[in-house]
Amino acid sequence: MASKRIDVLVYSGNGTTIESVRHCLYSLRRLLSPNYAVLTVSGEAIVNQPWTASCALLVIPGGADMGYCRTLNGEGNRRISQFVERGGAFLGLCAGGYYGSKRCEFEVGDKKMEVVGSRELAFYPGICRGCAFPGFVYHSEVGARSVELKITTAAFAKGSVSEAFRSYYNGGGVFVDAPKYHNKGIEILASYTDKLNVDPGEGAAAVVYCKVGDGAAVLTGPHPEFAAVNLEREKESDAPGYSKVVEALVEDDKQRANFLRACLSKLGLRVNPKEDAVPSLSRLHLSSLKSANTTEILASLQDIITVENGEEHIKDDNDTFHILSQSSSSRGSRIRSSSEEESEETDCNDTSEDRILNYSTIVKSIVIHDEEYPANRDTPYFNHHAYYANLRHYQSQSTEGGIEFGQDLLYGEVVTSTNTILEKNTQILRRLPAGLTATATVQVAGRGRGDNVWVSPAGCLIFSTIVRHSVSLLTRAPVVFLQYIAALAVVEGIKTYDAGYADLPVKLKWPNDISKPATTKDALDPSDPSGKTYSKIGGILVNSHYSSSEYLSVVGIGLNTTNAHPSFCLNSLCSPPHSFSLEKLLA
């Protein structure tokens, strides 16, 4: 079964550093969204899971390459090599550059630091030798510096890159004798201009492109994925001179981004012509089909609400929420992030926090709509009046009960994850009614199978619903069946959306192991004339808590509906005048 290559996988297992992974995710998502889903992947998944069919690019970020060897040597590297040889792309950054070379020579002669040996991938057929510059210390900025790179402009599309730029560097190598391997498909993309601490042989290659079978790899010594805005100047106390390093990088950050964009394009990826800013979190809006329900929900939360200086807050396990009345919420709809103090509402166009964020430290505001539905000006991408009108219509036609589902709605234009908001905040979850549904236009940290993090673009129907399941029902209705019932309900909802939708080619890909926490829905790939290829258009994630003789489950569903990227969507299966609206499909 063929798949469209829409995943960019960033290795986050043994050997990586948290900072390097975060920098990768930040820069790659800005440059590749919405064409690709940029996700983390574990060593276990690389070795054992079927990731290669849907993967466009595998990234090995900075860290320590011996950790990579311990996890991936053997089967993991065999899979990576086969993936690249068959047309995949590989990006190795700093430690990933050492790892992607035939031989690693790191700090030779230093008994405490020395790492020397052959490497299995061998995309670069020679030696990666380092440290290119002195002073490297693990888990420190002491040896960090701003290094000038001279770009081989002829290797890229005309006008796409500058002649030189300064890049963050901390412990990377130089690709020895790179010009000598030109006849083996090696191109030098950038070279160091400063004097090196090791023998580079011929040339001073800092970034190389390696043709590998039908695919290719780009390996780097420096860190072109490190954006200056995410570097913390306050580390000056531990690394004298570090603030000046950051200042130099700020000046060349546009050139850095252009170079990284050009490298990704050379690997065959579809890249944004400009970087997408990280969207700011928005306010959440709580409303109900009947306004009295919203009042009752607020009353049920009173025992966990704290009041300070006249402001109401709920501090839960994962998030802190600021409770606002409908009348006091007219000052704005967007949240400005802060790790030290409560967030303040600001203009929607404010991009002052366009950097890596710790979303759990941001106070989320919830507006309680106990008088009327949210106005269109407050939620321009979701029409609450249309949603509730369709909900009433479908409820009037239903003969199977379950009218509580969707009656209470928590909506945010931009949220971390609808699943996280409900499932990870257990004090609130225990007090919310069954059927309450959280939905959003955009997720910046959506949750998928295992440790996957999903960035869900506008046009994707994203929602999570609370289900309460009594322990007394377990013998005849096991809680694990929720995921299957939810999958069936989604497909039935699509086919009964309206007249003319029953024959849409949407099917279930039933899980092989029913203990797995997710199931997927597949649709016929309209680009395949044979009609035999299926492409994933949605997924389900169910998480459950046991509390007071019942299971509290959060059923999270994501469904590509009107978004053309990064994969197929429901609207691509429809013939005019048929199409889907998010409000009606959710109802």
C-alpha positions as a printed NumPy array, in Angstrom:
array([[  0.   ,   0.   ,   0.   ],
       [  1.75 ,   3.17 ,  -1.202],
       [  1.932,   6.299,   0.957],
       [  2.524,   9.941,   0.281],
       [  5.789,  11.067,   1.898],
       [  4.598,  13.773,   4.28 ],
       [  6.604,  13.093,   7.469],
       [  9.817,  14.78 ,   8.508],
       [ 11.177,  12.719,  11.386],
       [ 13.612,  14.193,  13.916],
       [ 15.428,  11.532,  15.931],
       [ 15.015,  12.241,  19.648],
       [ 16.424,   9.069,  21.2  ],
       [ 19.663,   8.034,  22.88 ],
       [ 22.508,  10.51 ,  22.268],
       [ 20.458,  13.591,  21.388],
       [ 20.176,  16.724,  23.504],
       [ 16.814,  18.285,  24.278],
       [ 17.984,  21.668,  22.998],
       [ 19.145,  20.307,  19.643],
       [ 15.856,  18.5  ,  19.085],
       [ 13.854,  21.608,  19.987],
       [ 15.887,  23.798,  17.635],
       [ 15.329,  21.286,  14.817],
       [ 11.587,  21.169,  15.365],
       [ 11.345,  24.955,  15.537],
       [ 13.274,  25.698,  12.342],
       [ 11.971,  22.801,  10.263],
       [  8.343,  23.469,  11.121],
       [  8.726,  27.109,  10.139],
       [ 10.26 ,  26.19 ,   6.796],
       [  8.248,  23.077,   5.901],
       [  4.744,  23.587,   7.304],
       [  2.086,  22.888,   6.067],
       [  3.645,  20.675,   3.385],
       [  5.041,  18.224,   5.93 ],
       [  4.334,  17.003,   9.442],
       [  7.553,  17.532,  11.446],
       [  7.604,  14.93 ,  14.232],
       [ 10.024,  13.34 ,  16.658],
       [ 10.912,   9.663,  16.299],
       [ 12.487,   7.311,  18.833],
       [ 15.264,   4.803,  18.256],
       [ 12.835,   1.978,  18.927],
       [ 10.553,   3.28 ,  16.185],
       [ 13.407,   3.558,  13.665],
       [ 14.437,  -0.023,  14.393],
       [ 11.   ,  -1.631,  14.629],
       [  8.23 ,   0.57 ,  13.192],
       [  7.207,   0.988,   9.501],
       [  8.274,   4.635,   9.174],
       [ 10.04 ,   4.671,   5.819],
       [  7.028,   4.676,   3.47 ],
       [  5.623,   7.998,   4.695],
       [  8.931,   9.687,   5.569],
       [ 10.37 ,  12.389,   3.308],
       [ 13.32 ,  13.396,   5.525],
       [ 15.071,  11.796,   8.499],
       [ 17.024,  14.188,  10.708],
       [ 19.773,  13.223,  13.16 ],
       [ 20.335,  16.321,  15.331],
       [ 23.137,  17.398,  17.645],
       [ 24.256,  15.449,  20.687],
       [ 26.792,  12.638,  21.009],
       [ 27.086,  10.161,  18.172],
       [ 28.146,   7.222,  20.375],
       [ 24.589,   7.222,  21.735],
       [ 23.303,   6.979,  18.177],
       [ 25.622,   4.031,  17.53 ],
       [ 24.453,   2.148,  20.608],
       [ 20.815,   2.467,  19.575],
       [ 20.877,   2.325,  15.781],
       [ 23.87 ,   0.173,  14.796],
       [ 22.761,  -2.895,  12.887],
       [ 19.074,  -2.958,  11.997],
       [ 18.437,   0.758,  12.566],
       [ 21.25 ,   1.844,  10.257],
       [ 20.319,  -0.806,   7.695],
       [ 16.835,   0.705,   7.534],
       [ 18.175,   4.259,   7.321],
       [ 20.582,   3.35 ,   4.514],
       [ 17.875,   1.542,   2.565],
       [ 15.496,   4.482,   3.057],
       [ 18.006,   6.956,   1.583],
       [ 19.14 ,   4.672,  -1.235],
       [ 15.516,   4.258,  -2.323],
       [ 14.905,   7.994,  -2.627],
       [ 14.692,   9.299,   0.942],
       [ 16.527,  12.329,   2.325],
       [ 18.816,  12.527,   5.366],
       [ 19.981,  15.567,   7.327],
       [ 22.799,  15.103,   9.848],
       [ 23.547,  18.137,  12.042],
       [ 26.809,  18.439,  14.03 ],
       [ 26.908,  15.055,  15.835],
       [ 24.626,  13.836,  13.061],
       [ 27.331,  14.922,  10.598],
       [ 29.928,  12.781,  12.34 ],
       [ 27.432,   9.919,  12.421],
       [ 26.677,  10.12 ,   8.705],
       [ 30.357,   9.896,   7.701],
       [ 32.391,   6.767,   7.05 ],
       [ 34.774,   7.579,   9.896],
       [ 34.497,   9.773,  12.989],
       [ 37.602,  11.346,  14.542],
       [ 36.702,  13.489,  17.538],
       [ 39.27 ,  15.126,  19.839],
       [ 41.973,  12.6  ,  18.969],
       [ 44.631,  12.494,  21.706],
       [ 42.366,  13.734,  24.502],
       [ 41.881,  10.663,  26.697],
       [ 38.69 ,  12.02 ,  28.273],
       [ 37.027,  13.18 ,  25.063],
       [ 38.423,  11.029,  22.238],
       [ 35.954,   9.205,  19.998],
       [ 37.423,   7.413,  16.973],
       [ 35.948,   4.74 ,  14.748],
       [ 34.119,   3.764,  11.581],
       [ 30.423,   4.483,  11.137],
       [ 27.907,   2.284,   9.345],
       [ 25.958,   4.831,   7.311],
       [ 29.011,   6.249,   5.504],
       [ 27.022,   8.718,   3.392],
       [ 30.161,  10.853,   3.34 ],
       [ 32.857,   8.39 ,   2.187],
       [ 35.648,  10.001,   4.19 ],
       [ 36.445,  11.348,   7.663],
       [ 34.547,  13.904,   9.709],
       [ 37.218,  15.312,  12.035],
       [ 36.74 ,  17.59 ,  15.028],
       [ 36.472,  19.615,  16.936],
       [ 36.954,  22.094,  14.118],
       [ 37.459,  24.806,  16.742],
       [ 38.831,  24.478,  20.29 ],
       [ 37.047,  24.786,  23.63 ],
       [ 34.154,  22.33 ,  23.318],
       [ 32.552,  21.199,  26.596],
       [ 29.582,  18.823,  26.675],
       [ 26.262,  20.395,  27.773],
       [ 27.789,  23.875,  27.881],
       [ 28.108,  27.036,  25.807],
       [ 31.754,  27.525,  26.826],
       [ 32.978,  26.404,  23.411],
       [ 30.123,  27.923,  21.433],
       [ 31.02 ,  30.466,  18.798],
       [ 29.805,  32.293,  15.73 ],
       [ 31.681,  30.926,  12.708],
       [ 31.713,  32.364,   9.225],
       [ 30.706,  30.009,   6.435],
       [ 31.467,  30.703,   2.779],
       [ 28.633,  29.291,   0.671],
       [ 29.189,  27.505,  -2.622],
       [ 26.524,  29.579,  -4.365],
       [ 26.808,  27.538,  -7.567],
       [ 25.398,  24.524,  -5.696],
       [ 22.038,  26.26 ,  -5.231],
       [ 19.406,  28.031,  -7.298],
       [ 20.549,  31.462,  -8.411],
       [ 19.811,  34.155,  -5.848],
       [ 18.589,  31.754,  -3.145],
       [ 21.576,  32.197,  -0.815],
       [ 24.125,  34.869,   0.083],
       [ 27.867,  34.405,  -0.389],
       [ 28.538,  33.976,   3.342],
       [ 26.864,  34.013,   6.756],
       [ 27.685,  33.355,  10.377],
       [ 26.347,  30.192,  12.022],
       [ 26.167,  28.837,  15.558],
       [ 28.921,  26.287,  16.192],
       [ 29.592,  24.042,  19.186],
       [ 31.747,  20.929,  18.703],
       [ 31.162,  20.028,  15.066],
       [ 33.679,  18.664,  12.606],
       [ 35.179,  19.344,   9.194],
       [ 34.743,  16.942,   6.283],
       [ 38.313,  15.972,   5.444],
       [ 39.483,  16.105,   1.8  ],
       [ 35.941,  16.777,   0.555],
       [ 37.045,  18.032,  -2.924],
       [ 38.661,  14.658,  -3.607],
       [ 35.271,  12.91 ,  -3.412],
       [ 33.573,  14.958,  -6.101],
       [ 33.458,  11.943,  -8.428],
       [ 31.58 ,  10.036,  -5.7  ],
       [ 28.683,  12.46 ,  -5.668],
       [ 29.985,  14.801,  -2.955],
       [ 29.382,  18.547,  -3.226],
       [ 30.694,  21.159,  -0.801],
       [ 27.803,  23.44 ,   0.16 ],
       [ 29.696,  25.647,   2.628],
       [ 33.249,  25.97 ,   3.953],
       [ 34.798,  27.378,   7.115],
       [ 36.77 ,  30.598,   6.604],
       [ 38.428,  30.782,  10.025],
       [ 41.591,  28.875,  10.954],
       [ 40.747,  25.323,  12.052],
       [ 41.934,  23.427,  15.095],
       [ 42.356,  20.143,  13.17 ],
       [ 43.837,  19.107,   9.827],
       [ 41.051,  19.419,   7.206],
       [ 43.084,  17.913,   4.383],
       [ 42.154,  19.564,   1.117],
       [ 39.534,  22.267,   1.577],
       [ 37.659,  23.194,   4.762],
       [ 34.211,  21.7  ,   4.13 ],
       [ 31.653,  22.6  ,   6.804],
       [ 28.512,  21.355,   4.99 ],
       [ 28.431,  18.641,   2.316],
       [ 25.804,  17.151,   0.018],
       [ 26.116,  13.416,  -0.602],
       [ 24.317,  11.62 ,  -3.416],
       [ 23.266,   8.179,  -2.131],
       [ 21.519,   5.871,  -4.616],
       [ 18.202,   7.501,  -5.529],
       [ 18.326,   9.695,  -2.426],
       [ 20.698,  12.156,  -0.785],
       [ 22.122,  13.367,   2.52 ],
       [ 23.256,  16.774,   3.76 ],
       [ 25.763,  16.666,   6.62 ],
       [ 26.901,  19.666,   8.651],
       [ 29.559,  20.548,  11.204],
       [ 27.913,  23.774,  12.452],
       [ 24.252,  24.284,  13.403],
       [ 22.357,  26.164,  10.665],
       [ 19.109,  25.116,  12.358],
       [ 19.868,  27.195,  15.486],
       [ 17.895,  30.458,  15.216],
       [ 19.439,  33.339,  17.159],
       [ 16.097,  34.243,  18.739],
       [ 16.182,  30.96 ,  20.691],
       [ 19.689,  31.408,  22.115],
       [ 19.712,  32.567,  25.737],
       [ 22.045,  35.514,  26.285],
       [ 21.821,  35.087,  30.054],
       [ 24.186,  32.107,  29.768],
       [ 26.956,  34.732,  29.682],
       [ 27.731,  34.053,  33.362],
       [ 28.668,  30.443,  32.555],
       [ 30.224,  31.161,  29.145],
       [ 32.025,  34.54 ,  28.998],
       [ 31.547,  36.228,  25.643],
       [ 28.427,  34.24 ,  24.773],
       [ 26.203,  37.319,  24.467],
       [ 28.512,  38.647,  21.725],
       [ 28.189,  35.306,  19.92 ],
       [ 24.412,  35.699,  19.958],
       [ 24.616,  39.302,  18.752],
       [ 26.702,  38.239,  15.745],
       [ 24.229,  35.488,  14.911],
       [ 21.254,  37.847,  15.119],
       [ 22.729,  39.985,  12.337],
       [ 22.988,  37.014,   9.95 ],
       [ 19.849,  35.128,  10.919],
       [ 18.02 ,  35.816,   7.655],
       [ 20.989,  34.473,   5.66 ],
       [ 21.109,  31.43 ,   7.959],
       [ 17.44 ,  30.655,   7.337],
       [ 17.9  ,  31.088,   3.59 ],
       [ 20.835,  28.661,   3.6  ],
       [ 18.881,  26.028,   5.538],
       [ 15.927,  26.536,   3.189],
       [ 18.227,  26.028,   0.18 ],
       [ 19.675,  22.833,   1.701],
       [ 16.191,  21.406,   2.223],
       [ 15.236,  22.305,  -1.347],
       [ 18.382,  20.583,  -2.63 ],
       [ 17.229,  17.46 ,  -0.794],
       [ 13.994,  17.631,  -2.792],
       [ 11.621,  18.987,  -0.155],
       [  8.867,  21.511,  -0.821],
       [  9.924,  24.53 ,   1.201],
       [  8.02 ,  27.68 ,   2.138],
       [  9.32 ,  30.799,   0.357],
       [  9.234,  32.508,   3.732],
       [  9.248,  31.228,   7.288],
       [  5.901,  30.631,   8.984],
       [  5.789,  32.336,  12.364],
       [  4.932,  30.205,  15.378],
       [  1.26 ,  31.068,  16.084],
       [  0.408,  32.588,  19.455],
       [ -2.033,  30.746,  21.677],
       [ -5.541,  32.199,  21.681],
       [ -8.231,  32.443,  24.297],
       [-10.518,  29.475,  24.876],
       [-14.284,  29.966,  24.665],
       [-16.657,  27.791,  26.715],
       [-20.239,  27.725,  25.495],
       [-23.233,  25.387,  25.526],
       [-26.279,  24.629,  23.443],
       [-28.245,  25.87 ,  26.458],
       [-26.655,  28.753,  28.352],
       [-27.703,  27.217,  31.682],
       [-25.277,  24.346,  31.033],
       [-22.326,  26.765,  30.943],
       [-23.38 ,  28.21 ,  34.282],
       [-23.571,  24.706,  35.76 ],
       [-20.082,  23.825,  34.462],
       [-18.634,  26.963,  36.042],
       [-20.371,  26.132,  39.331],
       [-18.838,  22.636,  39.296],
       [-15.363,  24.19 ,  39.083],
       [-15.802,  26.611,  41.989],
       [-13.977,  24.467,  44.545],
       [-10.744,  24.532,  42.504],
       [-10.907,  28.219,  41.511],
       [ -8.602,  30.552,  43.412],
       [ -9.099,  34.331,  43.549],
       [ -6.215,  36.78 ,  43.729],
       [ -6.554,  40.535,  43.187],
       [-10.048,  39.941,  41.924],
       [ -8.912,  37.537,  39.175],
       [-10.023,  33.892,  39.063],
       [ -7.566,  31.117,  38.202],
       [ -7.417,  27.329,  38.153],
       [ -3.969,  25.799,  38.568],
       [ -4.145,  22.2  ,  37.383],
       [ -1.604,  19.412,  36.787],
       [ -0.414,  20.661,  33.395],
       [ -1.839,  24.134,  32.834],
       [ -3.001,  27.249,  34.631],
       [ -6.233,  28.83 ,  33.404],
       [ -7.483,  32.396,  33.829],
       [-11.295,  32.472,  34.057],
       [-12.973,  35.435,  32.346],
       [-16.629,  36.381,  32.139],
       [-18.173,  37.122,  28.768],
       [-18.53 ,  40.816,  29.622],
       [-14.882,  41.228,  30.68 ],
       [-13.369,  39.535,  27.629],
       [-13.67 ,  42.312,  25.075],
       [-10.029,  43.47 ,  25.268],
       [ -8.633,  40.9  ,  22.822],
       [ -8.443,  37.241,  21.96 ],
       [ -4.754,  36.403,  21.83 ],
       [ -2.372,  35.384,  24.626],
       [  1.133,  36.722,  25.061],
       [  3.429,  34.069,  26.535],
       [  5.416,  34.469,  29.73 ],
       [  7.205,  31.932,  31.889],
       [  7.34 ,  34.225,  34.91 ],
       [  4.019,  36.013,  35.127],
       [  0.454,  35.765,  33.972],
       [ -0.063,  36.255,  30.289],
       [ -1.601,  39.46 ,  28.999],
       [ -3.949,  39.772,  26.044],
       [ -2.386,  41.463,  23.048],
       [ -3.01 ,  42.156,  19.39 ],
       [ -3.374,  39.159,  17.07 ],
       [ -0.46 ,  40.375,  14.935],
       [  2.057,  40.491,  17.792],
       [  4.985,  38.219,  16.888],
       [  7.312,  39.305,  19.69 ],
       [  7.319,  35.773,  21.032],
       [  8.192,  34.044,  17.746],
       [ 10.6  ,  31.623,  19.36 ],
       [ 10.693,  28.239,  21.113],
       [  8.089,  28.308,  23.857],
       [  7.372,  26.18 ,  26.909],
       [  3.62 ,  26.042,  26.474],
       [  2.953,  24.616,  29.937],
       [  4.136,  27.906,  31.499],
       [  1.674,  30.018,  29.53 ],
       [ -1.516,  30.953,  31.36 ],
       [ -4.506,  30.043,  29.187],
       [ -7.589,  32.253,  29.354],
       [-11.09 ,  30.724,  29.263],
       [-14.023,  32.994,  28.443],
       [-17.294,  31.734,  29.955],
       [-20.171,  32.398,  27.534],
       [-23.177,  32.039,  29.843],
       [-25.347,  34.61 ,  28.063],
       [-24.912,  34.054,  24.318],
       [-22.715,  32.188,  21.851],
       [-19.303,  33.626,  20.998],
       [-19.59 ,  36.368,  18.382],
       [-18.048,  35.797,  14.946],
       [-15.629,  38.681,  15.533],
       [-14.202,  36.796,  18.543],
       [-13.942,  33.436,  16.754],
       [-13.628,  34.33 ,  13.032],
       [-12.547,  30.807,  12.016],
       [-15.374,  28.954,  13.752],
       [-19.046,  29.908,  13.55 ],
       [-20.683,  28.837,  16.809],
       [-24.179,  29.754,  15.578],
       [-23.746,  27.458,  12.55 ],
       [-22.356,  24.67 ,  14.738],
       [-25.214,  24.714,  17.248],
       [-27.842,  25.019,  14.467],
       [-26.442,  21.884,  12.811],
       [-26.218,  20.116,  16.18 ],
       [-29.925,  20.762,  16.795],
       [-30.723,  19.452,  13.317],
       [-28.787,  16.207,  13.773],
       [-30.176,  15.698,  17.283],
       [-33.73 ,  16.005,  15.935],
       [-32.996,  13.206,  13.463],
       [-31.228,  10.889,  15.917],
       [-33.044,   7.916,  17.436],
       [-30.053,   6.483,  19.287],
       [-29.62 ,   8.874,  22.208],
       [-26.254,  10.384,  23.124],
       [-27.541,  13.941,  22.802],
       [-25.081,  15.105,  25.465],
       [-22.182,  14.774,  23.028],
       [-21.215,  18.177,  21.673],
       [-23.739,  20.148,  23.751],
       [-20.893,  21.801,  25.663],
       [-18.041,  23.173,  23.567],
       [-14.594,  24.516,  24.441],
       [-13.097,  26.225,  21.382],
       [ -9.762,  27.933,  20.766],
       [ -8.438,  29.296,  17.497],
       [ -4.858,  28.264,  18.415],
       [ -4.275,  25.756,  21.234],
       [ -1.541,  23.406,  22.347],
       [ -3.616,  20.236,  22.068],
       [ -7.29 ,  19.573,  22.679],
       [ -6.349,  16.214,  24.195],
       [ -3.766,  17.753,  26.514],
       [ -6.122,  20.506,  27.703],
       [ -8.639,  17.895,  28.861],
       [ -6.695,  14.744,  29.681],
       [ -3.627,  16.269,  31.354],
       [ -5.615,  18.558,  33.667],
       [ -7.295,  15.962,  35.849],
       [ -8.873,  18.291,  38.419],
       [-10.889,  19.983,  35.694],
       [-11.496,  16.72 ,  33.817],
       [-13.122,  15.048,  36.844],
       [-15.623,  17.919,  37.113],
       [-16.586,  18.295,  33.453],
       [-19.713,  16.63 ,  32.051],
       [-19.686,  13.659,  29.687],
       [-19.891,  14.726,  26.075],
       [-18.059,  18.039,  26.522],
       [-15.97 ,  18.566,  23.413],
       [-12.819,  20.651,  22.961],
       [-12.024,  21.782,  19.423],
       [ -9.573,  24.147,  17.723],
       [ -8.624,  25.628,  14.381],
       [ -4.872,  25.063,  14.849],
       [ -2.893,  22.86 ,  17.241],
       [  0.779,  23.616,  17.888],
       [  1.5  ,  20.561,  20.048],
       [ -1.105,  17.975,  19.151],
       [ -0.625,  14.446,  20.431],
       [ -0.429,  11.357,  18.265],
       [  0.528,   7.721,  18.693],
       [  3.388,   7.106,  21.144],
       [  5.479,  10.252,  21.619],
       [  4.476,  11.884,  18.341],
       [  3.716,  15.598,  18.407],
       [  1.481,  16.921,  15.656],
       [  1.194,  20.444,  14.333],
       [ -2.331,  20.513,  12.93 ],
       [ -2.98 ,  23.208,  10.308],
       [ -6.142,  25.178,   9.697],
       [ -8.69 ,  23.071,   7.809],
       [ -8.141,  19.983,   9.921],
       [-11.098,  19.045,  12.126],
       [ -9.534,  18.616,  15.562],
       [-11.587,  17.679,  18.598],
       [-11.51 ,  15.736,  21.866],
       [-14.588,  14.475,  23.679],
       [-15.068,  13.318,  27.276],
       [-16.615,   9.871,  27.763],
       [-17.563,   8.517,  31.215],
       [-17.694,   4.722,  31.329],
       [-18.884,   2.911,  34.463],
       [-16.843,  -0.026,  35.746],
       [-20.088,  -2.006,  35.976],
       [-20.235,  -2.051,  32.17 ],
       [-16.781,  -3.516,  31.613],
       [-17.811,  -7.166,  31.292],
       [-20.076,  -6.469,  28.317],
       [-18.553,  -3.203,  27.064],
       [-14.745,  -3.057,  27.61 ],
       [-13.381,   0.473,  27.679],
       [-10.808,  -0.449,  25.013],
       [-13.653,  -0.679,  22.495],
       [-14.106,   3.101,  22.653],
       [-11.498,   3.616,  19.957],
       [-13.288,   1.282,  17.575],
       [-16.707,   2.794,  18.266],
       [-15.25 ,   6.264,  17.731],
       [-13.698,   5.189,  14.416],
       [-17.003,   3.757,  13.21 ],
       [-18.841,   6.887,  14.33 ],
       [-16.465,   9.171,  12.412],
       [-16.854,   7.211,   9.179],
       [-20.657,   7.1  ,   9.628],
       [-20.657,  10.843,  10.32 ],
       [-18.81 ,  11.487,   7.061],
       [-21.126,   9.283,   5.015],
       [-24.315,  10.74 ,   6.587],
       [-23.082,  14.35 ,   6.448],
       [-25.744,  15.128,   3.867],
       [-27.362,  13.685,   0.769],
       [-24.762,  12.595,  -1.794],
       [-21.96 ,  11.697,   0.642],
       [-22.761,   8.048,   1.337],
       [-20.514,   6.707,  -1.416],
       [-17.35 ,   8.612,  -0.5  ],
       [-14.437,   6.075,  -0.509],
       [-13.633,   6.369,   3.186],
       [-12.753,   3.166,   5.031],
       [-11.251,   1.972,   8.308],
       [ -7.768,   0.57 ,   8.574],
       [ -8.49 ,  -1.686,  11.529],
       [ -5.647,  -1.977,  14.045],
       [ -3.786,  -5.274,  14.148],
       [ -3.476,  -5.092,  17.914],
       [ -6.522,  -3.84 ,  19.755],
       [ -4.427,  -2.798,  22.731],
       [ -2.851,  -0.016,  20.707],
       [ -4.121,   3.431,  21.759],
       [ -4.985,   4.64 ,  18.272],
       [ -6.651,   3.645,  15.031],
       [ -6.594,   5.293,  11.611],
       [ -9.023,   6.02 ,   8.833],
       [ -7.818,   5.664,   5.26 ],
       [ -9.27 ,   7.066,   2.085],
       [ -8.637,   6.165,  -1.528],
       [ -5.776,   8.225,  -2.958],
       [ -7.418,  10.23 ,  -5.8  ],
       [ -4.045,  10.564,  -7.569],
       [ -3.883,   6.804,  -8.154],
       [ -5.999,   5.838, -11.19 ],
       [ -5.954,   2.171, -10.188],
       [ -8.02 ,   2.98 ,  -7.11 ],
       [ -5.973,   0.622,  -4.977],
       [ -3.844,   3.089,  -3.029],
       [ -5.026,   4.396,   0.329],
       [ -3.851,   7.512,   2.132],
       [ -4.368,   8.319,   5.773],
       [ -6.755,  11.218,   6.338],
       [ -7.283,  11.009,  10.088],
       [ -6.459,   9.372,  13.373],
       [ -7.844,   8.624,  16.823],
       [ -6.146,   8.713,  20.216],
       [ -7.924,   7.55 ,  23.39 ],
       [ -6.543,   8.156,  26.894],
       [ -8.326,   6.959,  30.028],
       [ -8.174,   7.632,  33.772],
       [ -9.813,   5.539,  36.504],
       [-11.716,   7.631,  39.033],
       [-14.565,   6.842,  41.472],
       [-15.767,   3.583,  39.904],
       [-15.644,   4.871,  36.342],
       [-13.224,   5.385,  33.508],
       [-12.814,   8.964,  32.379],
       [-11.762,   8.782,  28.753],
       [-10.743,  11.538,  26.376],
       [-11.322,  10.532,  22.761],
       [ -9.159,  12.703,  20.506],
       [ -9.842,  12.808,  16.767],
       [ -8.06 ,  14.593,  13.948],
       [ -9.506,  14.56 ,  10.428],
       [ -8.068,  16.277,   7.347],
       [-11.154,  18.071,   6.09 ],
       [-10.467,  21.198,   4.024],
       [ -6.666,  21.44 ,   4.322],
       [ -4.901,  20.447,   1.094],
       [ -1.564,  19.902,   2.876],
       [  0.31 ,  17.966,   4.054],
       [ -1.837,  15.037,   2.931],
       [ -5.177,  14.37 ,   1.257],
       [ -8.36 ,  15.733,   2.794],
       [-12.059,  14.956,   2.647],
       [-12.792,  17.803,   0.256],
       [-10.348,  16.29 ,  -2.247],
       [-12.673,  13.271,  -2.426],
       [-15.76 ,  15.344,  -3.223],
       [-17.056,  16.485,  -6.557],
       [-18.576,  19.991,  -6.728],
       [-20.893,  21.218,  -5.383],
       [-20.241,  18.85 ,  -2.489],
       [-17.782,  19.91 ,   0.196],
       [-17.454,  19.834,   3.969],
       [-17.634,  22.604,   6.549],
       [-15.91 ,  22.076,   9.897],
       [-18.888,  23.279,  11.95 ],
       [-21.373,  20.952,  10.27 ],
       [-19.05 ,  17.933,  10.268],
       [-18.241,  18.39 ,  13.97 ],
       [-21.969,  18.576,  14.795]])
